[in-house]
Amino acid sequence: MDYVTLNDGMMMPQLGLGVYQIDDQNVTKQTVMDGLKNGYRLIDTASAYFNEEGVGEGIKASGVARKDIFLTSKLWWQDYAYEDAKKGIDTSLEKLGTDYLDLYLLHQPVGDIFGAWRALEEAQKAGKIRSIGVSNMNSGRLTDLIANSSVVPSINQVEIHPFFQEKDQVEYMKSQNVTPEAWGPLAQGAHDIFNNSILKEIGEKYNKSVAQVVLRWLLQRGVVVIPKSTHEQRLIQNIDVFDFKLSDDDMNKIATLDLNKGVADYSDPDFVNMLLKLRVRN
């Protein structure tokens, strides 16, 4: 496993397990157990995934010491007001069955971001959270938060995959000492990614799958990745990406796949209004 050093000195595994859209707590528990059994040490969940309990149960049942696991969760925007954010942090800790989180993120770039960020800063000082970060922030919102806060986010988790490569944003994050992290690194299966001729050709060269090629491509860009799967064999395959390196030529070939359009468009007022109407309770 490779690690990245965050701007607060924390060491974070560069590849982990995401559990988005795993709604069943028992399936979540088993997936986390399978992941930890096969070498995963970064687990990424969120309050809006409604599976924090399953993640916590999987960690507890795995036999892997809590100190050896890098655990991430996220606060949903409706709990961004300062007092609500403090309660949201405690709720995540309770559901996950832990007294600290390695990383906690603001899930969406809407609502009372500054009130929530102040709560995260205080929780970090209190030892409830070791690293604090954000998700889905474009460069403008990230700049605003950095300029008006005492703690620079350690992570910005955004959509990045071969068809939405976010080259400028990744470089900007690095210039601000914010580590980029990719959600949906396999494009959630869109654009028939697993049958893409360029990716398949590169995979054949290294005797690797398309998924392994894509994850390796992101790792070599300095991006943290959290692919999701509930199938143990795919979990094993996804983590088996540290025994090869893509050539510059192969990296450039993948760069040609960029369509510069993702699933989430935070510059679209209709999309933002949809988020503002999307309220969750857990």
PDB file of C-alpha atoms in Angstrom:
ATOM      1  CA  MET A   1       0.000   0.000   0.000  1.00  0.00           C
ATOM      2  CA  ASP A   2       1.170   3.507  -0.815  1.00  0.00           C
ATOM      3  CA  TYR A   3       0.420   6.408   1.525  1.00  0.00           C
ATOM      4  CA  VAL A   4       0.019  10.154   1.125  1.00  0.00           C
ATOM      5  CA  THR A   5       0.988  12.689   3.781  1.00  0.00           C
ATOM      6  CA  LEU A   6      -1.785  15.207   4.405  1.00  0.00           C
ATOM      7  CA  ASN A   7      -1.086  18.858   5.174  1.00  0.00           C
ATOM      8  CA  ASP A   8      -1.608  18.201   8.883  1.00  0.00           C
ATOM      9  CA  GLY A   9       0.997  15.412   8.926  1.00  0.00           C
ATOM     10  CA  MET A  10      -1.489  12.526   8.932  1.00  0.00           C
ATOM     11  CA  MET A  11      -0.568   9.490   6.821  1.00  0.00           C
ATOM     12  CA  MET A  12      -3.473   8.280   4.674  1.00  0.00           C
ATOM     13  CA  PRO A  13      -3.628   5.113   2.535  1.00  0.00           C
ATOM     14  CA  GLN A  14      -3.836   6.144  -1.110  1.00  0.00           C
ATOM     15  CA  LEU A  15      -6.362   3.447  -1.955  1.00  0.00           C
ATOM     16  CA  GLY A  16      -9.380   2.549   0.092  1.00  0.00           C
ATOM     17  CA  LEU A  17     -12.887   1.138   0.080  1.00  0.00           C
ATOM     18  CA  GLY A  18     -15.950   3.294  -0.589  1.00  0.00           C
ATOM     19  CA  VAL A  19     -19.383   2.137   0.564  1.00  0.00           C
ATOM     20  CA  TYR A  20     -21.670   4.539  -1.314  1.00  0.00           C
ATOM     21  CA  GLN A  21     -25.028   3.006  -2.315  1.00  0.00           C
ATOM     22  CA  ILE A  22     -24.618  -0.038  -0.066  1.00  0.00           C
ATOM     23  CA  ASP A  23     -27.904   0.397   1.760  1.00  0.00           C
ATOM     24  CA  ASP A  24     -28.179  -2.909   3.614  1.00  0.00           C
ATOM     25  CA  GLN A  25     -26.336  -2.810   6.945  1.00  0.00           C
ATOM     26  CA  ASN A  26     -25.478  -6.508   6.790  1.00  0.00           C
ATOM     27  CA  VAL A  27     -24.033  -6.166   3.288  1.00  0.00           C
ATOM     28  CA  THR A  28     -22.079  -3.130   4.440  1.00  0.00           C
ATOM     29  CA  LYS A  29     -20.731  -5.046   7.407  1.00  0.00           C
ATOM     30  CA  GLN A  30     -19.648  -7.984   5.251  1.00  0.00           C
ATOM     31  CA  THR A  31     -18.092  -5.702   2.613  1.00  0.00           C
ATOM     32  CA  VAL A  32     -16.028  -3.892   5.244  1.00  0.00           C
ATOM     33  CA  MET A  33     -14.949  -7.201   6.763  1.00  0.00           C
ATOM     34  CA  ASP A  34     -13.948  -8.517   3.326  1.00  0.00           C
ATOM     35  CA  GLY A  35     -12.064  -5.339   2.553  1.00  0.00           C
ATOM     36  CA  LEU A  36     -10.121  -5.306   5.803  1.00  0.00           C
ATOM     37  CA  LYS A  37      -9.358  -9.031   5.459  1.00  0.00           C
ATOM     38  CA  ASN A  38      -7.816  -8.364   2.053  1.00  0.00           C
ATOM     39  CA  GLY A  39      -5.603  -5.453   3.012  1.00  0.00           C
ATOM     40  CA  TYR A  40      -7.783  -2.352   2.831  1.00  0.00           C
ATOM     41  CA  ARG A  41      -7.105   0.105   5.638  1.00  0.00           C
ATOM     42  CA  LEU A  42      -9.030   3.154   4.387  1.00  0.00           C
ATOM     43  CA  ILE A  43     -12.829   2.986   4.700  1.00  0.00           C
ATOM     44  CA  ASP A  44     -14.982   5.851   3.387  1.00  0.00           C
ATOM     45  CA  THR A  45     -18.616   6.360   4.382  1.00  0.00           C
ATOM     46  CA  ALA A  46     -20.992   9.285   5.073  1.00  0.00           C
ATOM     47  CA  SER A  47     -24.004  10.111   7.186  1.00  0.00           C
ATOM     48  CA  ALA A  48     -26.051  10.394   3.975  1.00  0.00           C
ATOM     49  CA  TYR A  49     -25.142   6.832   2.983  1.00  0.00           C
ATOM     50  CA  PHE A  50     -27.188   5.529   5.934  1.00  0.00           C
ATOM     51  CA  ASN A  51     -24.692   2.736   6.570  1.00  0.00           C
ATOM     52  CA  GLU A  52     -22.373   4.076   9.263  1.00  0.00           C
ATOM     53  CA  GLU A  53     -23.683   1.413  11.657  1.00  0.00           C
ATOM     54  CA  GLY A  54     -22.769  -1.351   9.209  1.00  0.00           C
ATOM     55  CA  VAL A  55     -19.308   0.104   8.740  1.00  0.00           C
ATOM     56  CA  GLY A  56     -18.779   0.226  12.483  1.00  0.00           C
ATOM     57  CA  GLU A  57     -19.981  -3.346  12.919  1.00  0.00           C
ATOM     58  CA  GLY A  58     -17.714  -4.530  10.108  1.00  0.00           C
ATOM     59  CA  ILE A  59     -14.693  -2.873  11.681  1.00  0.00           C
ATOM     60  CA  LYS A  60     -15.511  -4.359  15.073  1.00  0.00           C
ATOM     61  CA  ALA A  61     -15.998  -7.857  13.654  1.00  0.00           C
ATOM     62  CA  SER A  62     -12.912  -7.736  11.431  1.00  0.00           C
ATOM     63  CA  GLY A  63     -10.360  -8.234  14.178  1.00  0.00           C
ATOM     64  CA  VAL A  64      -8.257  -5.389  12.742  1.00  0.00           C
ATOM     65  CA  ALA A  65      -7.225  -2.894  15.400  1.00  0.00           C
ATOM     66  CA  ARG A  66      -8.989   0.461  15.149  1.00  0.00           C
ATOM     67  CA  LYS A  67      -5.633   2.267  15.219  1.00  0.00           C
ATOM     68  CA  ASP A  68      -4.674   0.514  11.981  1.00  0.00           C
ATOM     69  CA  ILE A  69      -7.758   1.752  10.105  1.00  0.00           C
ATOM     70  CA  PHE A  70      -8.168   5.159   8.473  1.00  0.00           C
ATOM     71  CA  LEU A  71     -11.888   5.885   8.843  1.00  0.00           C
ATOM     72  CA  THR A  72     -13.668   8.662   6.932  1.00  0.00           C
ATOM     73  CA  SER A  73     -17.219   9.967   7.196  1.00  0.00           C
ATOM     74  CA  LYS A  74     -19.024  13.080   5.992  1.00  0.00           C
ATOM     75  CA  LEU A  75     -21.554  15.640   7.243  1.00  0.00           C
ATOM     76  CA  TRP A  76     -24.612  16.318   5.087  1.00  0.00           C
ATOM     77  CA  TRP A  77     -25.361  19.953   4.253  1.00  0.00           C
ATOM     78  CA  GLN A  78     -28.630  20.229   6.223  1.00  0.00           C
ATOM     79  CA  ASP A  79     -26.574  19.818   9.424  1.00  0.00           C
ATOM     80  CA  TYR A  80     -24.075  22.547   8.533  1.00  0.00           C
ATOM     81  CA  ALA A  81     -25.277  25.137  11.027  1.00  0.00           C
ATOM     82  CA  TYR A  82     -22.655  25.294  13.797  1.00  0.00           C
ATOM     83  CA  GLU A  83     -24.683  23.634  16.566  1.00  0.00           C
ATOM     84  CA  ASP A  84     -26.198  21.076  14.199  1.00  0.00           C
ATOM     85  CA  ALA A  85     -22.737  20.233  12.884  1.00  0.00           C
ATOM     86  CA  LYS A  86     -21.474  19.497  16.395  1.00  0.00           C
ATOM     87  CA  LYS A  87     -24.397  17.112  16.883  1.00  0.00           C
ATOM     88  CA  GLY A  88     -23.802  15.552  13.466  1.00  0.00           C
ATOM     89  CA  ILE A  89     -20.190  14.768  14.346  1.00  0.00           C
ATOM     90  CA  ASP A  90     -21.233  13.089  17.583  1.00  0.00           C
ATOM     91  CA  THR A  91     -23.945  11.117  15.776  1.00  0.00           C
ATOM     92  CA  SER A  92     -21.422   9.765  13.271  1.00  0.00           C
ATOM     93  CA  LEU A  93     -19.071   8.767  16.070  1.00  0.00           C
ATOM     94  CA  GLU A  94     -21.895   6.987  17.894  1.00  0.00           C
ATOM     95  CA  LYS A  95     -23.143   5.111  14.819  1.00  0.00           C
ATOM     96  CA  LEU A  96     -19.618   4.075  13.830  1.00  0.00           C
ATOM     97  CA  GLY A  97     -18.878   2.919  17.381  1.00  0.00           C
ATOM     98  CA  THR A  98     -15.645   4.886  17.645  1.00  0.00           C
ATOM     99  CA  ASP A  99     -14.387   7.773  19.750  1.00  0.00           C
ATOM    100  CA  TYR A 100     -12.541   9.464  16.880  1.00  0.00           C
ATOM    101  CA  LEU A 101     -12.563   9.763  13.109  1.00  0.00           C
ATOM    102  CA  ASP A 102      -9.407   9.887  11.054  1.00  0.00           C
ATOM    103  CA  LEU A 103     -11.067  12.186   8.515  1.00  0.00           C
ATOM    104  CA  TYR A 104     -14.371  14.032   8.427  1.00  0.00           C
ATOM    105  CA  LEU A 105     -15.591  15.956   5.379  1.00  0.00           C
ATOM    106  CA  LEU A 106     -18.224  18.528   4.528  1.00  0.00           C
ATOM    107  CA  HIS A 107     -20.162  16.492   1.990  1.00  0.00           C
ATOM    108  CA  GLN A 108     -21.559  19.227  -0.268  1.00  0.00           C
ATOM    109  CA  PRO A 109     -20.512  22.829  -1.084  1.00  0.00           C
ATOM    110  CA  VAL A 110     -23.882  24.367  -0.172  1.00  0.00           C
ATOM    111  CA  GLY A 111     -25.493  25.725   2.989  1.00  0.00           C
ATOM    112  CA  ASP A 112     -23.726  27.163   6.032  1.00  0.00           C
ATOM    113  CA  ILE A 113     -20.271  25.947   5.081  1.00  0.00           C
ATOM    114  CA  PHE A 114     -18.455  28.309   7.451  1.00  0.00           C
ATOM    115  CA  GLY A 115     -20.556  27.405  10.484  1.00  0.00           C
ATOM    116  CA  ALA A 116     -19.972  23.720   9.832  1.00  0.00           C
ATOM    117  CA  TRP A 117     -16.255  24.231   9.219  1.00  0.00           C
ATOM    118  CA  ARG A 118     -15.906  26.006  12.574  1.00  0.00           C
ATOM    119  CA  ALA A 119     -17.492  22.962  14.249  1.00  0.00           C
ATOM    120  CA  LEU A 120     -15.047  20.661  12.444  1.00  0.00           C
ATOM    121  CA  GLU A 121     -12.085  22.810  13.491  1.00  0.00           C
ATOM    122  CA  GLU A 122     -13.205  22.616  17.126  1.00  0.00           C
ATOM    123  CA  ALA A 123     -13.766  18.860  16.925  1.00  0.00           C
ATOM    124  CA  GLN A 124     -10.262  18.476  15.533  1.00  0.00           C
ATOM    125  CA  LYS A 125      -8.808  20.448  18.441  1.00  0.00           C
ATOM    126  CA  ALA A 126     -10.824  18.276  20.845  1.00  0.00           C
ATOM    127  CA  GLY A 127      -9.412  15.076  19.308  1.00  0.00           C
ATOM    128  CA  LYS A 128     -12.712  13.827  17.913  1.00  0.00           C
ATOM    129  CA  ILE A 129     -11.422  14.216  14.343  1.00  0.00           C
ATOM    130  CA  ARG A 130      -7.795  13.907  13.281  1.00  0.00           C
ATOM    131  CA  SER A 131      -8.073  15.470   9.814  1.00  0.00           C
ATOM    132  CA  ILE A 132     -10.799  17.666   8.358  1.00  0.00           C
ATOM    133  CA  GLY A 133     -11.630  18.223   4.730  1.00  0.00           C
ATOM    134  CA  VAL A 134     -14.268  18.913   2.133  1.00  0.00           C
ATOM    135  CA  SER A 135     -15.996  17.224  -0.779  1.00  0.00           C
ATOM    136  CA  ASN A 136     -17.247  18.468  -4.135  1.00  0.00           C
ATOM    137  CA  MET A 137     -15.750  21.949  -3.840  1.00  0.00           C
ATOM    138  CA  ASN A 138     -14.618  23.619  -7.026  1.00  0.00           C
ATOM    139  CA  SER A 139     -11.526  25.805  -6.959  1.00  0.00           C
ATOM    140  CA  GLY A 140     -13.488  28.985  -6.266  1.00  0.00           C
ATOM    141  CA  ARG A 141     -15.302  27.617  -3.223  1.00  0.00           C
ATOM    142  CA  LEU A 142     -12.103  26.046  -1.960  1.00  0.00           C
ATOM    143  CA  THR A 143     -10.271  29.366  -2.287  1.00  0.00           C
ATOM    144  CA  ASP A 144     -13.002  31.142  -0.317  1.00  0.00           C
ATOM    145  CA  LEU A 145     -12.899  28.583   2.500  1.00  0.00           C
ATOM    146  CA  ILE A 146      -9.106  28.651   2.749  1.00  0.00           C
ATOM    147  CA  ALA A 147      -9.044  32.467   2.802  1.00  0.00           C
ATOM    148  CA  ASN A 148     -11.600  32.693   5.599  1.00  0.00           C
ATOM    149  CA  SER A 149     -10.616  29.803   7.871  1.00  0.00           C
ATOM    150  CA  SER A 150      -7.779  28.994  10.226  1.00  0.00           C
ATOM    151  CA  VAL A 151      -7.393  25.386   8.989  1.00  0.00           C
ATOM    152  CA  VAL A 152      -6.755  24.484   5.356  1.00  0.00           C
ATOM    153  CA  PRO A 153      -8.763  21.412   4.300  1.00  0.00           C
ATOM    154  CA  SER A 154      -6.555  18.335   4.144  1.00  0.00           C
ATOM    155  CA  ILE A 155      -8.653  16.648   1.435  1.00  0.00           C
ATOM    156  CA  ASN A 156     -11.048  17.643  -1.314  1.00  0.00           C
ATOM    157  CA  GLN A 157     -13.004  14.597  -2.463  1.00  0.00           C
ATOM    158  CA  VAL A 158     -14.379  15.214  -5.959  1.00  0.00           C
ATOM    159  CA  GLU A 159     -15.532  13.320  -9.029  1.00  0.00           C
ATOM    160  CA  ILE A 160     -12.470  12.233 -11.033  1.00  0.00           C
ATOM    161  CA  HIS A 161     -12.255   9.471 -13.631  1.00  0.00           C
ATOM    162  CA  PRO A 162     -10.955   9.049 -17.212  1.00  0.00           C
ATOM    163  CA  PHE A 163     -13.945  10.868 -18.720  1.00  0.00           C
ATOM    164  CA  PHE A 164     -13.848  13.733 -16.183  1.00  0.00           C
ATOM    165  CA  GLN A 165     -10.190  14.209 -15.351  1.00  0.00           C
ATOM    166  CA  GLU A 166     -10.309  17.605 -13.589  1.00  0.00           C
ATOM    167  CA  LYS A 167      -6.720  18.375 -14.602  1.00  0.00           C
ATOM    168  CA  ASP A 168      -6.782  22.060 -13.633  1.00  0.00           C
ATOM    169  CA  GLN A 169      -8.605  21.450 -10.363  1.00  0.00           C
ATOM    170  CA  VAL A 170      -6.219  18.673  -9.312  1.00  0.00           C
ATOM    171  CA  GLU A 171      -3.244  20.931  -9.976  1.00  0.00           C
ATOM    172  CA  TYR A 172      -4.861  23.794  -8.074  1.00  0.00           C
ATOM    173  CA  MET A 173      -5.549  21.584  -5.065  1.00  0.00           C
ATOM    174  CA  LYS A 174      -1.931  20.477  -5.033  1.00  0.00           C
ATOM    175  CA  SER A 175      -0.789  24.118  -5.213  1.00  0.00           C
ATOM    176  CA  GLN A 176      -2.824  24.777  -2.055  1.00  0.00           C
ATOM    177  CA  ASN A 177      -1.452  21.660  -0.315  1.00  0.00           C
ATOM    178  CA  VAL A 178      -4.885  20.022  -0.420  1.00  0.00           C
ATOM    179  CA  THR A 179      -4.823  16.327  -1.357  1.00  0.00           C
ATOM    180  CA  PRO A 180      -7.230  15.357  -4.172  1.00  0.00           C
ATOM    181  CA  GLU A 181      -9.409  12.294  -3.610  1.00  0.00           C
ATOM    182  CA  ALA A 182     -11.570  10.701  -6.310  1.00  0.00           C
ATOM    183  CA  TRP A 183     -15.087   9.496  -5.765  1.00  0.00           C
ATOM    184  CA  GLY A 184     -16.487   7.411  -8.601  1.00  0.00           C
ATOM    185  CA  PRO A 185     -12.974   6.631  -9.912  1.00  0.00           C
ATOM    186  CA  LEU A 186     -14.417   4.003 -12.272  1.00  0.00           C
ATOM    187  CA  ALA A 187     -17.025   6.464 -13.581  1.00  0.00           C
ATOM    188  CA  GLN A 188     -19.717   4.378 -11.875  1.00  0.00           C
ATOM    189  CA  GLY A 189     -19.617   2.208 -15.009  1.00  0.00           C
ATOM    190  CA  ALA A 190     -20.633   5.071 -17.326  1.00  0.00           C
ATOM    191  CA  HIS A 191     -19.508   5.437 -20.952  1.00  0.00           C
ATOM    192  CA  ASP A 192     -19.051   1.651 -21.141  1.00  0.00           C
ATOM    193  CA  ILE A 193     -15.749   2.177 -19.355  1.00  0.00           C
ATOM    194  CA  PHE A 194     -14.958  -1.508 -18.877  1.00  0.00           C
ATOM    195  CA  ASN A 195     -15.068  -2.067 -22.639  1.00  0.00           C
ATOM    196  CA  ASN A 196     -13.135   1.036 -23.620  1.00  0.00           C
ATOM    197  CA  SER A 197     -10.668   0.013 -26.331  1.00  0.00           C
ATOM    198  CA  ILE A 198      -7.813   2.230 -25.112  1.00  0.00           C
ATOM    199  CA  LEU A 199      -8.114   1.055 -21.524  1.00  0.00           C
ATOM    200  CA  LYS A 200      -8.429  -2.581 -22.578  1.00  0.00           C
ATOM    201  CA  GLU A 201      -5.354  -2.341 -24.801  1.00  0.00           C
ATOM    202  CA  ILE A 202      -3.311  -0.840 -21.966  1.00  0.00           C
ATOM    203  CA  GLY A 203      -4.589  -3.513 -19.590  1.00  0.00           C
ATOM    204  CA  GLU A 204      -3.502  -6.298 -21.925  1.00  0.00           C
ATOM    205  CA  LYS A 205       0.002  -4.810 -22.012  1.00  0.00           C
ATOM    206  CA  TYR A 206       0.342  -5.143 -18.219  1.00  0.00           C
ATOM    207  CA  ASN A 207      -1.925  -8.184 -17.779  1.00  0.00           C
ATOM    208  CA  LYS A 208      -4.303  -6.034 -15.753  1.00  0.00           C
ATOM    209  CA  SER A 209      -8.030  -5.275 -15.899  1.00  0.00           C
ATOM    210  CA  VAL A 210      -9.506  -1.974 -17.039  1.00  0.00           C
ATOM    211  CA  ALA A 211     -10.363  -1.154 -13.428  1.00  0.00           C
ATOM    212  CA  GLN A 212      -6.778  -1.765 -12.341  1.00  0.00           C
ATOM    213  CA  VAL A 213      -5.456   0.439 -15.148  1.00  0.00           C
ATOM    214  CA  VAL A 214      -7.775   3.298 -14.180  1.00  0.00           C
ATOM    215  CA  LEU A 215      -6.925   3.070 -10.487  1.00  0.00           C
ATOM    216  CA  ARG A 216      -3.210   2.962 -11.292  1.00  0.00           C
ATOM    217  CA  TRP A 217      -3.613   6.029 -13.528  1.00  0.00           C
ATOM    218  CA  LEU A 218      -5.187   7.967 -10.668  1.00  0.00           C
ATOM    219  CA  LEU A 219      -2.584   6.830  -8.151  1.00  0.00           C
ATOM    220  CA  GLN A 220       0.201   8.034 -10.434  1.00  0.00           C
ATOM    221  CA  ARG A 221      -1.514  11.430 -10.598  1.00  0.00           C
ATOM    222  CA  GLY A 222      -1.241  11.681  -6.811  1.00  0.00           C
ATOM    223  CA  VAL A 223      -4.967  11.133  -6.261  1.00  0.00           C
ATOM    224  CA  VAL A 224      -6.454   9.084  -3.412  1.00  0.00           C
ATOM    225  CA  VAL A 225      -9.004   6.541  -4.721  1.00  0.00           C
ATOM    226  CA  ILE A 226     -11.932   4.791  -3.030  1.00  0.00           C
ATOM    227  CA  PRO A 227     -13.470   2.290  -5.476  1.00  0.00           C
ATOM    228  CA  LYS A 228     -16.613   0.482  -4.317  1.00  0.00           C
ATOM    229  CA  SER A 229     -17.518  -3.154  -4.717  1.00  0.00           C
ATOM    230  CA  THR A 230     -19.499  -5.661  -2.686  1.00  0.00           C
ATOM    231  CA  HIS A 231     -17.823  -8.606  -4.445  1.00  0.00           C
ATOM    232  CA  GLU A 232     -14.760  -9.947  -2.661  1.00  0.00           C
ATOM    233  CA  GLN A 233     -12.913 -10.945  -5.830  1.00  0.00           C
ATOM    234  CA  ARG A 234     -13.284  -7.429  -7.209  1.00  0.00           C
ATOM    235  CA  LEU A 235     -12.113  -6.010  -3.904  1.00  0.00           C
ATOM    236  CA  ILE A 236      -9.013  -8.155  -4.205  1.00  0.00           C
ATOM    237  CA  GLN A 237      -8.498  -7.087  -7.813  1.00  0.00           C
ATOM    238  CA  ASN A 238      -8.942  -3.368  -7.066  1.00  0.00           C
ATOM    239  CA  ILE A 239      -6.209  -3.335  -4.438  1.00  0.00           C
ATOM    240  CA  ASP A 240      -3.790  -5.297  -6.627  1.00  0.00           C
ATOM    241  CA  VAL A 241      -2.397  -2.198  -8.363  1.00  0.00           C
ATOM    242  CA  PHE A 242       0.930  -1.622  -6.641  1.00  0.00           C
ATOM    243  CA  ASP A 243       3.026  -4.066  -8.660  1.00  0.00           C
ATOM    244  CA  PHE A 244       3.100  -2.162 -11.941  1.00  0.00           C
ATOM    245  CA  LYS A 245       3.501   1.380 -13.280  1.00  0.00           C
ATOM    246  CA  LEU A 246       1.963   2.930 -16.363  1.00  0.00           C
ATOM    247  CA  SER A 247       4.376   4.435 -18.869  1.00  0.00           C
ATOM    248  CA  ASP A 248       4.202   8.134 -19.770  1.00  0.00           C
ATOM    249  CA  ASP A 249       2.836   7.101 -23.146  1.00  0.00           C
ATOM    250  CA  ASP A 250       0.018   5.129 -21.532  1.00  0.00           C
ATOM    251  CA  MET A 251      -0.757   8.011 -19.157  1.00  0.00           C
ATOM    252  CA  ASN A 252      -1.019  10.309 -22.183  1.00  0.00           C
ATOM    253  CA  LYS A 253      -3.307   7.898 -23.991  1.00  0.00           C
ATOM    254  CA  ILE A 254      -5.714   7.891 -21.056  1.00  0.00           C
ATOM    255  CA  ALA A 255      -5.563  11.697 -21.002  1.00  0.00           C
ATOM    256  CA  THR A 256      -7.211  11.721 -24.440  1.00  0.00           C
ATOM    257  CA  LEU A 257     -10.393  10.175 -22.978  1.00  0.00           C
ATOM    258  CA  ASP A 258     -11.356  13.338 -21.090  1.00  0.00           C
ATOM    259  CA  LEU A 259     -14.871  14.545 -21.970  1.00  0.00           C
ATOM    260  CA  ASN A 260     -14.705  17.296 -19.335  1.00  0.00           C
ATOM    261  CA  LYS A 261     -18.208  16.534 -18.120  1.00  0.00           C
ATOM    262  CA  GLY A 262     -19.095  14.768 -14.904  1.00  0.00           C
ATOM    263  CA  VAL A 263     -22.220  13.482 -13.239  1.00  0.00           C
ATOM    264  CA  ALA A 264     -22.366  16.402 -10.808  1.00  0.00           C
ATOM    265  CA  ASP A 265     -22.317  19.974 -12.171  1.00  0.00           C
ATOM    266  CA  TYR A 266     -21.989  22.464  -9.334  1.00  0.00           C
ATOM    267  CA  SER A 267     -22.034  25.386 -11.792  1.00  0.00           C
ATOM    268  CA  ASP A 268     -25.590  24.472 -12.816  1.00  0.00           C
ATOM    269  CA  PRO A 269     -28.238  26.320 -10.745  1.00  0.00           C
ATOM    270  CA  ASP A 270     -30.740  23.521 -11.291  1.00  0.00           C
ATOM    271  CA  PHE A 271     -28.323  20.956  -9.897  1.00  0.00           C
ATOM    272  CA  VAL A 272     -27.545  23.132  -6.863  1.00  0.00           C
ATOM    273  CA  ASN A 273     -31.250  23.716  -6.230  1.00  0.00           C
ATOM    274  CA  MET A 274     -31.788  19.963  -6.394  1.00  0.00           C
ATOM    275  CA  LEU A 275     -29.119  19.513  -3.698  1.00  0.00           C
ATOM    276  CA  LEU A 276     -30.735  22.179  -1.524  1.00  0.00           C
ATOM    277  CA  LYS A 277     -34.027  20.286  -1.699  1.00  0.00           C
ATOM    278  CA  LEU A 278     -32.353  16.954  -0.932  1.00  0.00           C
ATOM    279  CA  ARG A 279     -32.679  16.674   2.826  1.00  0.00           C
ATOM    280  CA  VAL A 280     -31.813  13.471   4.620  1.00  0.00           C
ATOM    281  CA  ARG A 281     -32.353  12.178   8.116  1.00  0.00           C
ATOM    282  CA  ASN A 282     -30.459   9.308   9.719  1.00  0.00           C
TER     283      ASN A 282
END
